[in-house]
mmCIF file of C-alpha atoms and ligand atoms in Angstrom:
data_model
loop_
_atom_site.group_PDB
_atom_site.id
_atom_site.type_symbol
_atom_site.label_atom_id
_atom_site.label_comp_id
_atom_site.label_asym_id
_atom_site.label_seq_id
_atom_site.Cartn_x
_atom_site.Cartn_y
_atom_site.Cartn_z
ATOM 1 C CA MET X 1 95.027 96.808 43.468
ATOM 2 C CA ARG X 2 91.387 95.898 43.218
ATOM 3 C CA SER X 3 88.881 98.676 43.563
ATOM 4 C CA VAL X 4 87.031 98.548 46.823
ATOM 5 C CA ALA X 5 84.520 101.217 45.975
ATOM 6 C CA PRO X 6 81.222 99.369 46.386
ATOM 7 C CA ASN X 7 82.358 98.965 49.979
ATOM 8 C CA LEU X 8 81.193 102.437 50.795
ATOM 9 C CA ARG X 9 79.034 103.425 47.909
ATOM 10 C CA PRO X 10 77.656 106.901 47.421
ATOM 11 C CA VAL X 11 73.967 107.132 48.179
ATOM 12 C CA GLU X 12 71.467 109.813 47.328
ATOM 13 C CA PHE X 13 71.012 111.194 50.810
ATOM 14 C CA SER X 14 73.793 113.087 52.455
ATOM 15 C CA MET X 15 74.376 115.455 55.329
ATOM 16 C CA ALA X 16 75.274 119.018 54.575
ATOM 17 C CA PRO X 17 78.967 119.139 55.458
ATOM 18 C CA SER X 18 79.968 121.228 58.401
ATOM 19 C CA LEU X 19 81.712 124.302 57.068
ATOM 20 C CA GLU X 20 83.250 125.038 60.436
ATOM 21 C CA PHE X 21 86.510 123.316 59.561
ATOM 22 C CA PRO X 22 88.697 123.448 56.469
ATOM 23 C CA TRP X 23 89.366 120.052 54.938
ATOM 24 C CA PRO X 24 93.022 119.246 55.745
ATOM 25 C CA SER X 25 95.027 118.715 52.608
ATOM 26 C CA TYR X 26 97.200 115.678 52.917
ATOM 27 C CA PRO X 27 99.686 114.334 53.550
ATOM 28 C CA GLY X 28 100.949 115.822 56.729
ATOM 29 C CA GLU X 29 98.559 118.705 57.286
ATOM 30 C CA VAL X 30 96.014 118.822 60.101
ATOM 31 C CA THR X 31 92.937 120.833 61.029
ATOM 32 C CA ARG X 32 92.292 121.863 64.620
ATOM 33 C CA ILE X 33 88.810 120.690 65.615
ATOM 34 C CA ALA X 34 88.938 121.808 69.253
ATOM 35 C CA PRO X 35 91.633 122.538 71.818
ATOM 36 C CA GLY X 36 93.955 119.537 71.835
ATOM 37 C CA LEU X 37 92.033 117.698 69.101
ATOM 38 C CA LEU X 38 93.484 117.578 65.587
ATOM 39 C CA TRP X 39 92.149 116.012 62.386
ATOM 40 C CA ALA X 40 94.422 114.490 59.722
ATOM 41 C CA ARG X 41 93.365 112.857 56.478
ATOM 42 C CA LEU X 42 95.347 109.933 55.096
ATOM 43 C CA PRO X 43 95.248 108.752 51.474
ATOM 44 C CA LEU X 44 93.787 105.269 50.871
ATOM 45 C CA PRO X 45 94.552 103.013 47.902
ATOM 46 C CA PHE X 46 90.820 102.495 47.258
ATOM 47 C CA ARG X 47 88.206 104.431 45.354
ATOM 48 C CA LEU X 48 87.203 105.542 48.839
ATOM 49 C CA ASP X 49 90.270 107.727 48.801
ATOM 50 C CA HIS X 50 90.911 108.794 52.380
ATOM 51 C CA VAL X 51 90.478 107.956 56.050
ATOM 52 C CA ASN X 52 90.309 110.521 58.848
ATOM 53 C CA VAL X 53 92.435 110.057 61.948
ATOM 54 C CA TRP X 54 92.267 112.040 65.172
ATOM 55 C CA LEU X 55 95.102 113.252 67.387
ATOM 56 C CA LEU X 56 94.410 114.015 71.039
ATOM 57 C CA GLU X 57 97.044 116.017 72.849
ATOM 58 C CA GLU X 58 98.332 114.566 76.104
ATOM 59 C CA LYS X 59 100.861 116.019 78.559
ATOM 60 C CA ASP X 60 103.622 113.780 77.256
ATOM 61 C CA GLY X 61 102.598 113.192 73.641
ATOM 62 C CA TRP X 62 99.498 112.182 71.690
ATOM 63 C CA THR X 63 96.716 109.652 71.688
ATOM 64 C CA VAL X 64 96.301 108.586 68.061
ATOM 65 C CA VAL X 65 92.862 107.343 66.966
ATOM 66 C CA ASP X 66 93.101 105.056 63.887
ATOM 67 C CA THR X 67 96.040 104.669 61.531
ATOM 68 C CA GLY X 68 95.229 104.068 57.856
ATOM 69 C CA CYS X 69 96.435 100.889 56.151
ATOM 70 C CA ASP X 70 99.987 99.848 55.409
ATOM 71 C CA THR X 71 101.126 101.563 52.213
ATOM 72 C CA ALA X 72 104.297 103.528 51.498
ATOM 73 C CA GLN X 73 102.178 106.634 50.948
ATOM 74 C CA ILE X 74 100.490 106.401 54.347
ATOM 75 C CA ARG X 75 103.762 105.700 56.141
ATOM 76 C CA ALA X 76 105.198 108.808 54.471
ATOM 77 C CA ALA X 77 102.131 110.800 55.572
ATOM 78 C CA TRP X 78 102.683 109.623 59.145
ATOM 79 C CA GLU X 79 106.326 110.702 59.001
ATOM 80 C CA ASP X 80 105.165 114.205 58.023
ATOM 81 C CA ILE X 81 102.525 114.309 60.776
ATOM 82 C CA LEU X 82 104.926 113.015 63.399
ATOM 83 C CA ALA X 83 107.585 115.566 62.470
ATOM 84 C CA GLY X 84 105.131 118.415 61.806
ATOM 85 C CA PRO X 85 101.836 118.802 63.691
ATOM 86 C CA MET X 86 102.808 116.321 66.409
ATOM 87 C CA ALA X 87 105.966 118.373 66.918
ATOM 88 C CA ALA X 88 108.138 115.322 67.358
ATOM 89 C CA ARG X 89 106.214 114.408 70.529
ATOM 90 C CA PRO X 90 105.440 110.699 70.353
ATOM 91 C CA PRO X 91 102.192 108.763 70.353
ATOM 92 C CA VAL X 92 101.612 107.579 73.933
ATOM 93 C CA ARG X 93 98.808 105.224 72.900
ATOM 94 C CA LEU X 94 97.147 104.085 69.724
ATOM 95 C CA LEU X 95 93.396 103.498 69.746
ATOM 96 C CA ALA X 96 91.568 101.691 66.916
ATOM 97 C CA THR X 97 87.829 102.257 66.528
ATOM 98 C CA HIS X 98 87.651 98.879 64.805
ATOM 99 C CA GLY X 99 89.723 96.229 63.069
ATOM 100 C CA HIS X 100 89.296 97.036 59.365
ATOM 101 C CA VAL X 101 92.605 97.563 57.560
ATOM 102 C CA ASP X 102 92.112 101.268 56.917
ATOM 103 C CA HIS X 103 91.771 101.820 60.688
ATOM 104 C CA ILE X 104 94.144 99.309 62.245
ATOM 105 C CA GLY X 105 96.607 98.528 59.448
ATOM 106 C CA LEU X 106 99.576 100.439 60.878
ATOM 107 C CA ALA X 107 98.780 99.916 64.576
ATOM 108 C CA GLY X 108 101.542 97.334 64.955
ATOM 109 C CA TRP X 109 104.038 99.629 63.248
ATOM 110 C CA LEU X 110 103.212 102.683 65.365
ATOM 111 C CA CYS X 111 102.956 100.790 68.670
ATOM 112 C CA GLY X 112 106.208 98.954 67.982
ATOM 113 C CA ARG X 113 108.107 102.038 66.938
ATOM 114 C CA PHE X 114 107.030 104.152 69.908
ATOM 115 C CA ASP X 115 106.668 101.332 72.395
ATOM 116 C CA CYS X 116 103.161 102.495 73.242
ATOM 117 C CA PRO X 117 100.066 100.479 74.173
ATOM 118 C CA PHE X 118 97.309 99.527 71.776
ATOM 119 C CA VAL X 119 93.717 100.263 72.835
ATOM 120 C CA SER X 120 90.573 98.783 71.295
ATOM 121 C CA THR X 121 87.722 96.427 72.036
ATOM 122 C CA LEU X 122 88.830 92.875 72.672
ATOM 123 C CA GLY X 123 86.515 91.667 69.907
ATOM 124 C CA GLU X 124 87.968 93.947 67.218
ATOM 125 C CA TRP X 125 91.542 93.104 68.170
ATOM 126 C CA LEU X 126 90.810 89.373 68.057
ATOM 127 C CA TRP X 127 88.844 89.702 64.841
ATOM 128 C CA ALA X 128 91.619 91.675 63.136
ATOM 129 C CA ARG X 129 94.309 89.270 64.314
ATOM 130 C CA GLY X 130 92.338 86.456 62.688
ATOM 131 C CA ALA X 131 91.059 88.205 59.588
ATOM 132 C CA HIS X 132 94.444 89.650 58.619
ATOM 133 C CA ASP X 133 96.425 86.469 59.140
ATOM 134 C CA PRO X 134 97.301 84.990 55.733
ATOM 135 C CA ASN X 135 98.157 81.633 57.301
ATOM 136 C CA LEU X 136 94.950 81.045 59.207
ATOM 137 C CA GLY X 137 93.842 77.489 58.461
ATOM 138 C CA GLY X 138 90.514 77.022 56.707
ATOM 139 C CA ALA X 139 89.816 80.690 56.040
ATOM 140 C CA ARG X 140 90.529 80.503 52.316
ATOM 141 C CA ALA X 141 88.463 77.331 51.883
ATOM 142 C CA GLU X 142 85.534 78.929 53.712
ATOM 143 C CA HIS X 143 85.847 82.011 51.516
ATOM 144 C CA ARG X 144 85.724 79.841 48.390
ATOM 145 C CA ASP X 145 82.661 77.938 49.696
ATOM 146 C CA TYR X 146 80.893 81.197 50.464
ATOM 147 C CA LEU X 147 81.542 82.518 46.953
ATOM 148 C CA GLU X 148 80.404 79.248 45.342
ATOM 149 C CA ARG X 149 77.223 79.119 47.427
ATOM 150 C CA SER X 150 76.517 82.697 46.316
ATOM 151 C CA GLY X 151 76.616 81.632 42.661
ATOM 152 C CA LEU X 152 79.743 83.484 41.536
ATOM 153 C CA THR X 153 81.490 82.442 38.336
ATOM 154 C CA ARG X 154 84.977 80.911 38.349
ATOM 155 C CA PRO X 155 86.747 84.141 37.225
ATOM 156 C CA GLU X 156 84.826 86.105 39.862
ATOM 157 C CA ILE X 157 85.814 83.625 42.558
ATOM 158 C CA ASP X 158 89.478 83.733 41.532
ATOM 159 C CA ALA X 159 89.429 87.552 41.570
ATOM 160 C CA GLN X 160 87.870 87.609 45.039
ATOM 161 C CA LEU X 161 90.430 85.201 46.470
ATOM 162 C CA LYS X 162 93.255 87.281 44.992
ATOM 163 C CA GLY X 163 91.659 90.447 46.360
ATOM 164 C CA ARG X 164 91.542 88.848 49.791
ATOM 165 C CA ASP X 165 95.304 88.312 49.728
ATOM 166 C CA GLU X 166 95.881 91.912 48.632
ATOM 167 C CA MET X 167 93.667 93.228 51.397
ATOM 168 C CA ILE X 168 95.439 91.194 54.075
ATOM 169 C CA ALA X 169 98.772 92.612 52.879
ATOM 170 C CA LEU X 170 97.529 96.105 53.839
ATOM 171 C CA ALA X 171 97.768 95.290 57.547
ATOM 172 C CA MET X 172 101.099 95.059 59.306
ATOM 173 C CA PRO X 173 101.485 92.380 61.945
ATOM 174 C CA LEU X 174 99.092 93.683 64.590
ATOM 175 C CA PRO X 175 99.903 94.458 68.228
ATOM 176 C CA GLY X 176 100.305 91.349 70.356
ATOM 177 C CA ALA X 177 98.278 92.745 73.249
ATOM 178 C CA VAL X 178 95.307 95.032 73.727
ATOM 179 C CA ARG X 179 94.244 97.455 76.462
ATOM 180 C CA GLU X 180 90.591 96.641 76.336
ATOM 181 C CA ILE X 181 87.788 99.223 76.231
ATOM 182 C CA ARG X 182 84.172 98.191 76.809
ATOM 183 C CA HIS X 183 80.726 99.556 76.122
ATOM 184 C CA GLY X 184 79.616 102.062 78.756
ATOM 185 C CA GLN X 185 83.115 102.628 80.101
ATOM 186 C CA GLU X 186 84.485 106.156 80.510
ATOM 187 C CA ILE X 187 88.037 106.917 79.478
ATOM 188 C CA VAL X 188 90.038 110.125 79.630
ATOM 189 C CA LEU X 189 91.932 110.962 76.459
ATOM 190 C CA GLY X 190 93.393 114.340 75.602
ATOM 191 C CA GLY X 191 91.949 115.799 78.808
ATOM 192 C CA ARG X 192 88.376 114.895 77.793
ATOM 193 C CA ARG X 193 86.079 112.273 79.281
ATOM 194 C CA TRP X 194 84.835 109.908 76.591
ATOM 195 C CA GLU X 195 81.986 107.431 76.888
ATOM 196 C CA VAL X 196 82.730 104.256 74.935
ATOM 197 C CA ILE X 197 79.844 103.170 72.694
ATOM 198 C CA VAL X 198 80.375 99.675 71.269
ATOM 199 C CA THR X 199 78.070 98.681 68.435
ATOM 200 C CA PRO X 200 77.812 95.848 65.896
ATOM 201 C CA GLY X 201 76.684 96.122 62.281
ATOM 202 C CA HIS X 202 79.597 97.637 60.380
ATOM 203 C CA ALA X 203 82.171 95.766 62.452
ATOM 204 C CA PHE X 204 81.367 93.310 65.228
ATOM 205 C CA PHE X 205 82.611 95.407 68.180
ATOM 206 C CA HIS X 206 83.077 98.898 66.750
ATOM 207 C CA ALA X 207 83.944 101.585 69.323
ATOM 208 C CA SER X 208 82.717 105.175 69.080
ATOM 209 C CA LEU X 209 83.860 107.760 71.634
ATOM 210 C CA PHE X 210 81.477 110.390 72.961
ATOM 211 C CA ASP X 211 82.622 113.484 74.847
ATOM 212 C CA ARG X 212 79.262 114.552 76.255
ATOM 213 C CA GLU X 213 80.556 117.703 77.915
ATOM 214 C CA GLY X 214 82.471 118.877 74.867
ATOM 215 C CA GLY X 215 79.731 117.809 72.442
ATOM 216 C CA ILE X 216 81.991 115.676 70.236
ATOM 217 C CA LEU X 217 81.438 112.139 68.952
ATOM 218 C CA ILE X 218 84.294 110.235 67.312
ATOM 219 C CA ALA X 219 82.044 107.964 65.272
ATOM 220 C CA GLY X 220 84.472 105.795 63.309
ATOM 221 C CA ASP X 221 82.596 104.142 60.437
ATOM 222 C CA GLN X 222 79.342 103.644 62.324
ATOM 223 C CA LEU X 223 77.624 106.878 61.213
ATOM 224 C CA LEU X 224 79.235 108.268 58.054
ATOM 225 C CA PRO X 225 77.889 111.516 56.567
ATOM 226 C CA HIS X 226 77.789 110.928 52.809
ATOM 227 C CA ILE X 227 77.753 107.194 52.315
ATOM 228 C CA SER X 228 76.110 104.238 53.932
ATOM 229 C CA PRO X 229 78.740 102.321 55.945
ATOM 230 C CA VAL X 230 79.312 98.866 54.557
ATOM 231 C CA VAL X 231 77.014 96.402 56.306
ATOM 232 C CA ALA X 232 77.982 93.045 54.928
ATOM 233 C CA VAL X 233 77.933 89.298 55.420
ATOM 234 C CA TRP X 234 81.316 87.661 54.893
ATOM 235 C CA GLU X 235 82.419 84.055 54.848
ATOM 236 C CA THR X 236 83.255 83.831 58.543
ATOM 237 C CA THR X 237 79.652 84.397 59.680
ATOM 238 C CA PRO X 238 77.496 83.349 56.703
ATOM 239 C CA ASP X 239 74.219 83.237 58.667
ATOM 240 C CA GLY X 240 74.813 86.532 60.482
ATOM 241 C CA ASP X 241 72.333 89.410 60.512
ATOM 242 C CA PRO X 242 74.595 92.466 60.588
ATOM 243 C CA LEU X 243 71.887 94.683 59.117
ATOM 244 C CA GLY X 244 69.568 93.820 61.998
ATOM 245 C CA ASP X 245 72.480 94.555 64.326
ATOM 246 C CA PHE X 246 73.263 97.826 62.552
ATOM 247 C CA ILE X 247 69.693 99.124 62.752
ATOM 248 C CA ALA X 248 69.457 98.097 66.415
ATOM 249 C CA SER X 249 72.760 99.907 67.087
ATOM 250 C CA PHE X 250 71.140 103.308 66.467
ATOM 251 C CA GLU X 251 69.561 103.012 69.921
ATOM 252 C CA ALA X 252 73.014 103.286 71.490
ATOM 253 C CA PHE X 253 73.248 106.869 70.150
ATOM 254 C CA ALA X 254 69.789 107.910 71.403
ATOM 255 C CA THR X 255 71.166 110.196 74.117
ATOM 256 C CA VAL X 256 73.678 111.927 71.852
ATOM 257 C CA PRO X 257 72.302 115.495 71.407
ATOM 258 C CA ASP X 258 71.562 116.617 67.892
ATOM 259 C CA ASP X 259 74.004 119.527 67.993
ATOM 260 C CA THR X 260 76.913 117.170 68.767
ATOM 261 C CA LEU X 261 79.803 117.494 66.350
ATOM 262 C CA VAL X 262 80.179 114.068 64.720
ATOM 263 C CA LEU X 263 83.691 113.160 63.566
ATOM 264 C CA PRO X 264 83.424 110.360 60.979
ATOM 265 C CA SER X 265 86.282 108.264 59.614
ATOM 266 C CA HIS X 266 85.375 109.123 56.023
ATOM 267 C CA GLY X 267 83.947 112.426 54.805
ATOM 268 C CA LEU X 268 83.460 115.692 56.679
ATOM 269 C CA PRO X 269 82.525 116.421 60.283
ATOM 270 C CA TYR X 270 78.816 117.125 60.620
ATOM 271 C CA ARG X 271 76.030 117.960 63.056
ATOM 272 C CA GLY X 272 72.548 116.471 63.017
ATOM 273 C CA ILE X 273 72.994 112.883 64.131
ATOM 274 C CA GLY X 274 69.219 112.370 64.391
ATOM 275 C CA ALA X 275 68.609 113.175 60.714
ATOM 276 C CA ARG X 276 71.561 111.030 59.735
ATOM 277 C CA ILE X 277 70.258 108.003 61.610
ATOM 278 C CA ALA X 278 66.770 108.507 60.136
ATOM 279 C CA ALA X 279 68.259 108.647 56.627
ATOM 280 C CA LEU X 280 70.264 105.461 57.169
ATOM 281 C CA ARG X 281 67.188 103.700 58.544
ATOM 282 C CA ASP X 282 65.091 104.783 55.513
ATOM 283 C CA HIS X 283 67.835 103.809 53.101
ATOM 284 C CA HIS X 284 68.035 100.257 54.399
ATOM 285 C CA LYS X 285 64.247 99.923 54.560
ATOM 286 C CA ASP X 286 64.104 100.862 50.854
ATOM 287 C CA ARG X 287 66.918 98.448 50.010
ATOM 288 C CA LEU X 288 65.160 95.635 51.878
ATOM 289 C CA ASP X 289 61.896 96.304 50.010
ATOM 290 C CA LEU X 290 63.745 96.425 46.693
ATOM 291 C CA THR X 291 65.597 93.191 47.438
ATOM 292 C CA GLN X 292 62.395 91.372 48.373
ATOM 293 C CA ALA X 293 60.666 92.649 45.233
ATOM 294 C CA LEU X 294 63.350 91.012 43.085
ATOM 295 C CA LEU X 295 62.596 87.577 44.527
ATOM 296 C CA ASP X 296 59.300 86.601 42.929
ATOM 297 C CA GLU X 297 61.235 83.640 41.621
ATOM 298 C CA PRO X 298 64.239 81.925 43.224
ATOM 299 C CA ARG X 299 67.504 83.774 42.616
ATOM 300 C CA THR X 300 71.080 83.443 43.788
ATOM 301 C CA ALA X 301 72.806 86.158 45.801
ATOM 302 C CA ARG X 302 74.858 86.911 42.668
ATOM 303 C CA ASP X 303 71.672 87.489 40.639
ATOM 304 C CA VAL X 304 70.417 89.908 43.274
ATOM 305 C CA ALA X 305 73.796 91.673 43.540
ATOM 306 C CA LEU X 306 73.906 92.345 39.792
ATOM 307 C CA ALA X 307 70.331 93.652 39.866
ATOM 308 C CA MET X 308 70.895 95.856 42.935
ATOM 309 C CA PHE X 309 74.295 97.162 41.798
ATOM 310 C CA PRO X 310 73.961 97.567 38.017
ATOM 311 C CA LYS X 311 77.149 99.600 37.835
ATOM 312 C CA VAL X 312 79.210 96.666 39.077
ATOM 313 C CA THR X 313 80.440 95.033 35.906
ATOM 314 C CA ASP X 314 83.931 93.831 36.794
ATOM 315 C CA VAL X 315 84.914 90.590 38.486
ATOM 316 C CA ASP X 316 86.619 92.542 41.280
ATOM 317 C CA GLY X 317 83.761 94.818 42.216
ATOM 318 C CA ILE X 318 81.183 92.144 42.825
ATOM 319 C CA GLY X 319 82.617 91.106 46.206
ATOM 320 C CA PHE X 320 81.338 94.034 48.227
ATOM 321 C CA ALA X 321 78.058 94.173 46.294
ATOM 322 C CA LEU X 322 77.544 90.499 47.106
ATOM 323 C CA ALA X 323 78.374 90.938 50.793
ATOM 324 C CA GLU X 324 75.946 93.880 51.097
ATOM 325 C CA VAL X 325 73.214 91.943 49.327
ATOM 326 C CA LEU X 326 73.749 88.958 51.628
ATOM 327 C CA ALA X 327 73.250 91.280 54.611
ATOM 328 C CA HIS X 328 69.884 92.333 53.179
ATOM 329 C CA LEU X 329 68.952 88.752 52.260
ATOM 330 C CA ASN X 330 69.825 87.461 55.728
ATOM 331 C CA ARG X 331 67.735 90.252 57.305
ATOM 332 C CA LEU X 332 64.793 89.313 55.069
ATOM 333 C CA VAL X 333 65.211 85.644 56.003
ATOM 334 C CA ALA X 334 65.471 86.542 59.714
ATOM 335 C CA THR X 335 62.221 88.514 59.515
ATOM 336 C CA GLY X 336 60.326 85.832 57.578
ATOM 337 C CA ARG X 337 60.029 87.813 54.349
ATOM 338 C CA VAL X 338 62.303 85.598 52.247
ATOM 339 C CA GLU X 339 63.066 81.886 52.240
ATOM 340 C CA ARG X 340 66.566 80.499 51.764
ATOM 341 C CA ILE X 341 66.729 77.335 49.631
ATOM 342 C CA GLU X 342 69.954 75.413 50.121
ATOM 343 C CA HIS X 343 71.176 72.419 48.135
ATOM 344 C CA ARG X 344 74.452 70.676 48.763
ATOM 345 C CA GLY X 345 76.840 71.307 45.888
ATOM 346 C CA ALA X 346 74.656 74.003 44.326
ATOM 347 C CA ALA X 347 74.258 77.727 44.775
ATOM 348 C CA THR X 348 71.818 78.860 47.468
ATOM 349 C CA ARG X 349 68.659 80.504 46.148
ATOM 350 C CA TYR X 350 66.299 82.961 47.766
ATOM 351 C CA VAL X 351 62.605 83.473 47.131
ATOM 352 C CA ARG X 352 60.046 85.780 48.698
ATOM 353 C CA CYS X 353 57.491 84.369 51.107
ATOM 354 C CA ASN X 354 53.943 85.067 50.011
ATOM 355 C CA ALA X 355 52.419 85.182 53.457
HETATM 356 ZN ZN1 LIG W 1 85.341 99.960 58.633
#
């Protein structure tokens, strides 16, 4: 298994963890966050070693929020949770905050086994169905092009393509239909009214759920406490500006009070969403300045990735570093601070604008 650590790299800033709740030891154990709201932690096969999932108690079973990816260890953890804390009462719906494998990977398995509906944004369901389909025509060729344009070496390209196959294998066949949720909609889950907040940046149509009355935000990967969520440009949208999208997405949380309990998909629950957003904003501003400063002469995205992530020395690890760097480069290009120099058949180079 390739290491996926640069995906969600540790950064210097971090929220003080909430000490209100004991960290559930896994597999199979849960922590009660509030009446009818349980927290379980599932083991991931990445250096980022866990994902949090949330269980909302319904009259006839449970709403399950996120699933982990498809590994024997996570399936075993689910068996323990189903038989233990869920008291053999079934999931009545499965909701995915977004389509990344560690959130949606077992959605097809759980929905199929319990014959329950799948809930997510239409965009994330469609994206996941495409991104996790090993037979999708053209995807591999586009991935190779993207890596070549970024200046990667042959061994690095081969490792990335292999890693892609391994990642796809972590998602089961996904549900064939979706019960769509949209931005601004209110839904009742576990007896609570949740406002749906859909934001781009980390994923294209990521859904957070905000219980304003209860003061709880299920934040998925959008606002993690200890690490900066991956904001990355991949082969499918090479000219995208996900970092611009991510920074703009903070506005969608402007009316979330600061004492709200934030439930992130990785790390510990925390309070203080305002400070967290400010820290993420500052972090990316610093990274943008640093990236621009490296470009006094034309460099490839690979050159910049190795300079920005000096600890990445293996052919596997460069993929996420590259994708993060491309997000910063595309933001700098979009804001006129950096010029992109493209040549057919050669790696793209970037140089700072001297205006
Ligand atoms: Zn994610």
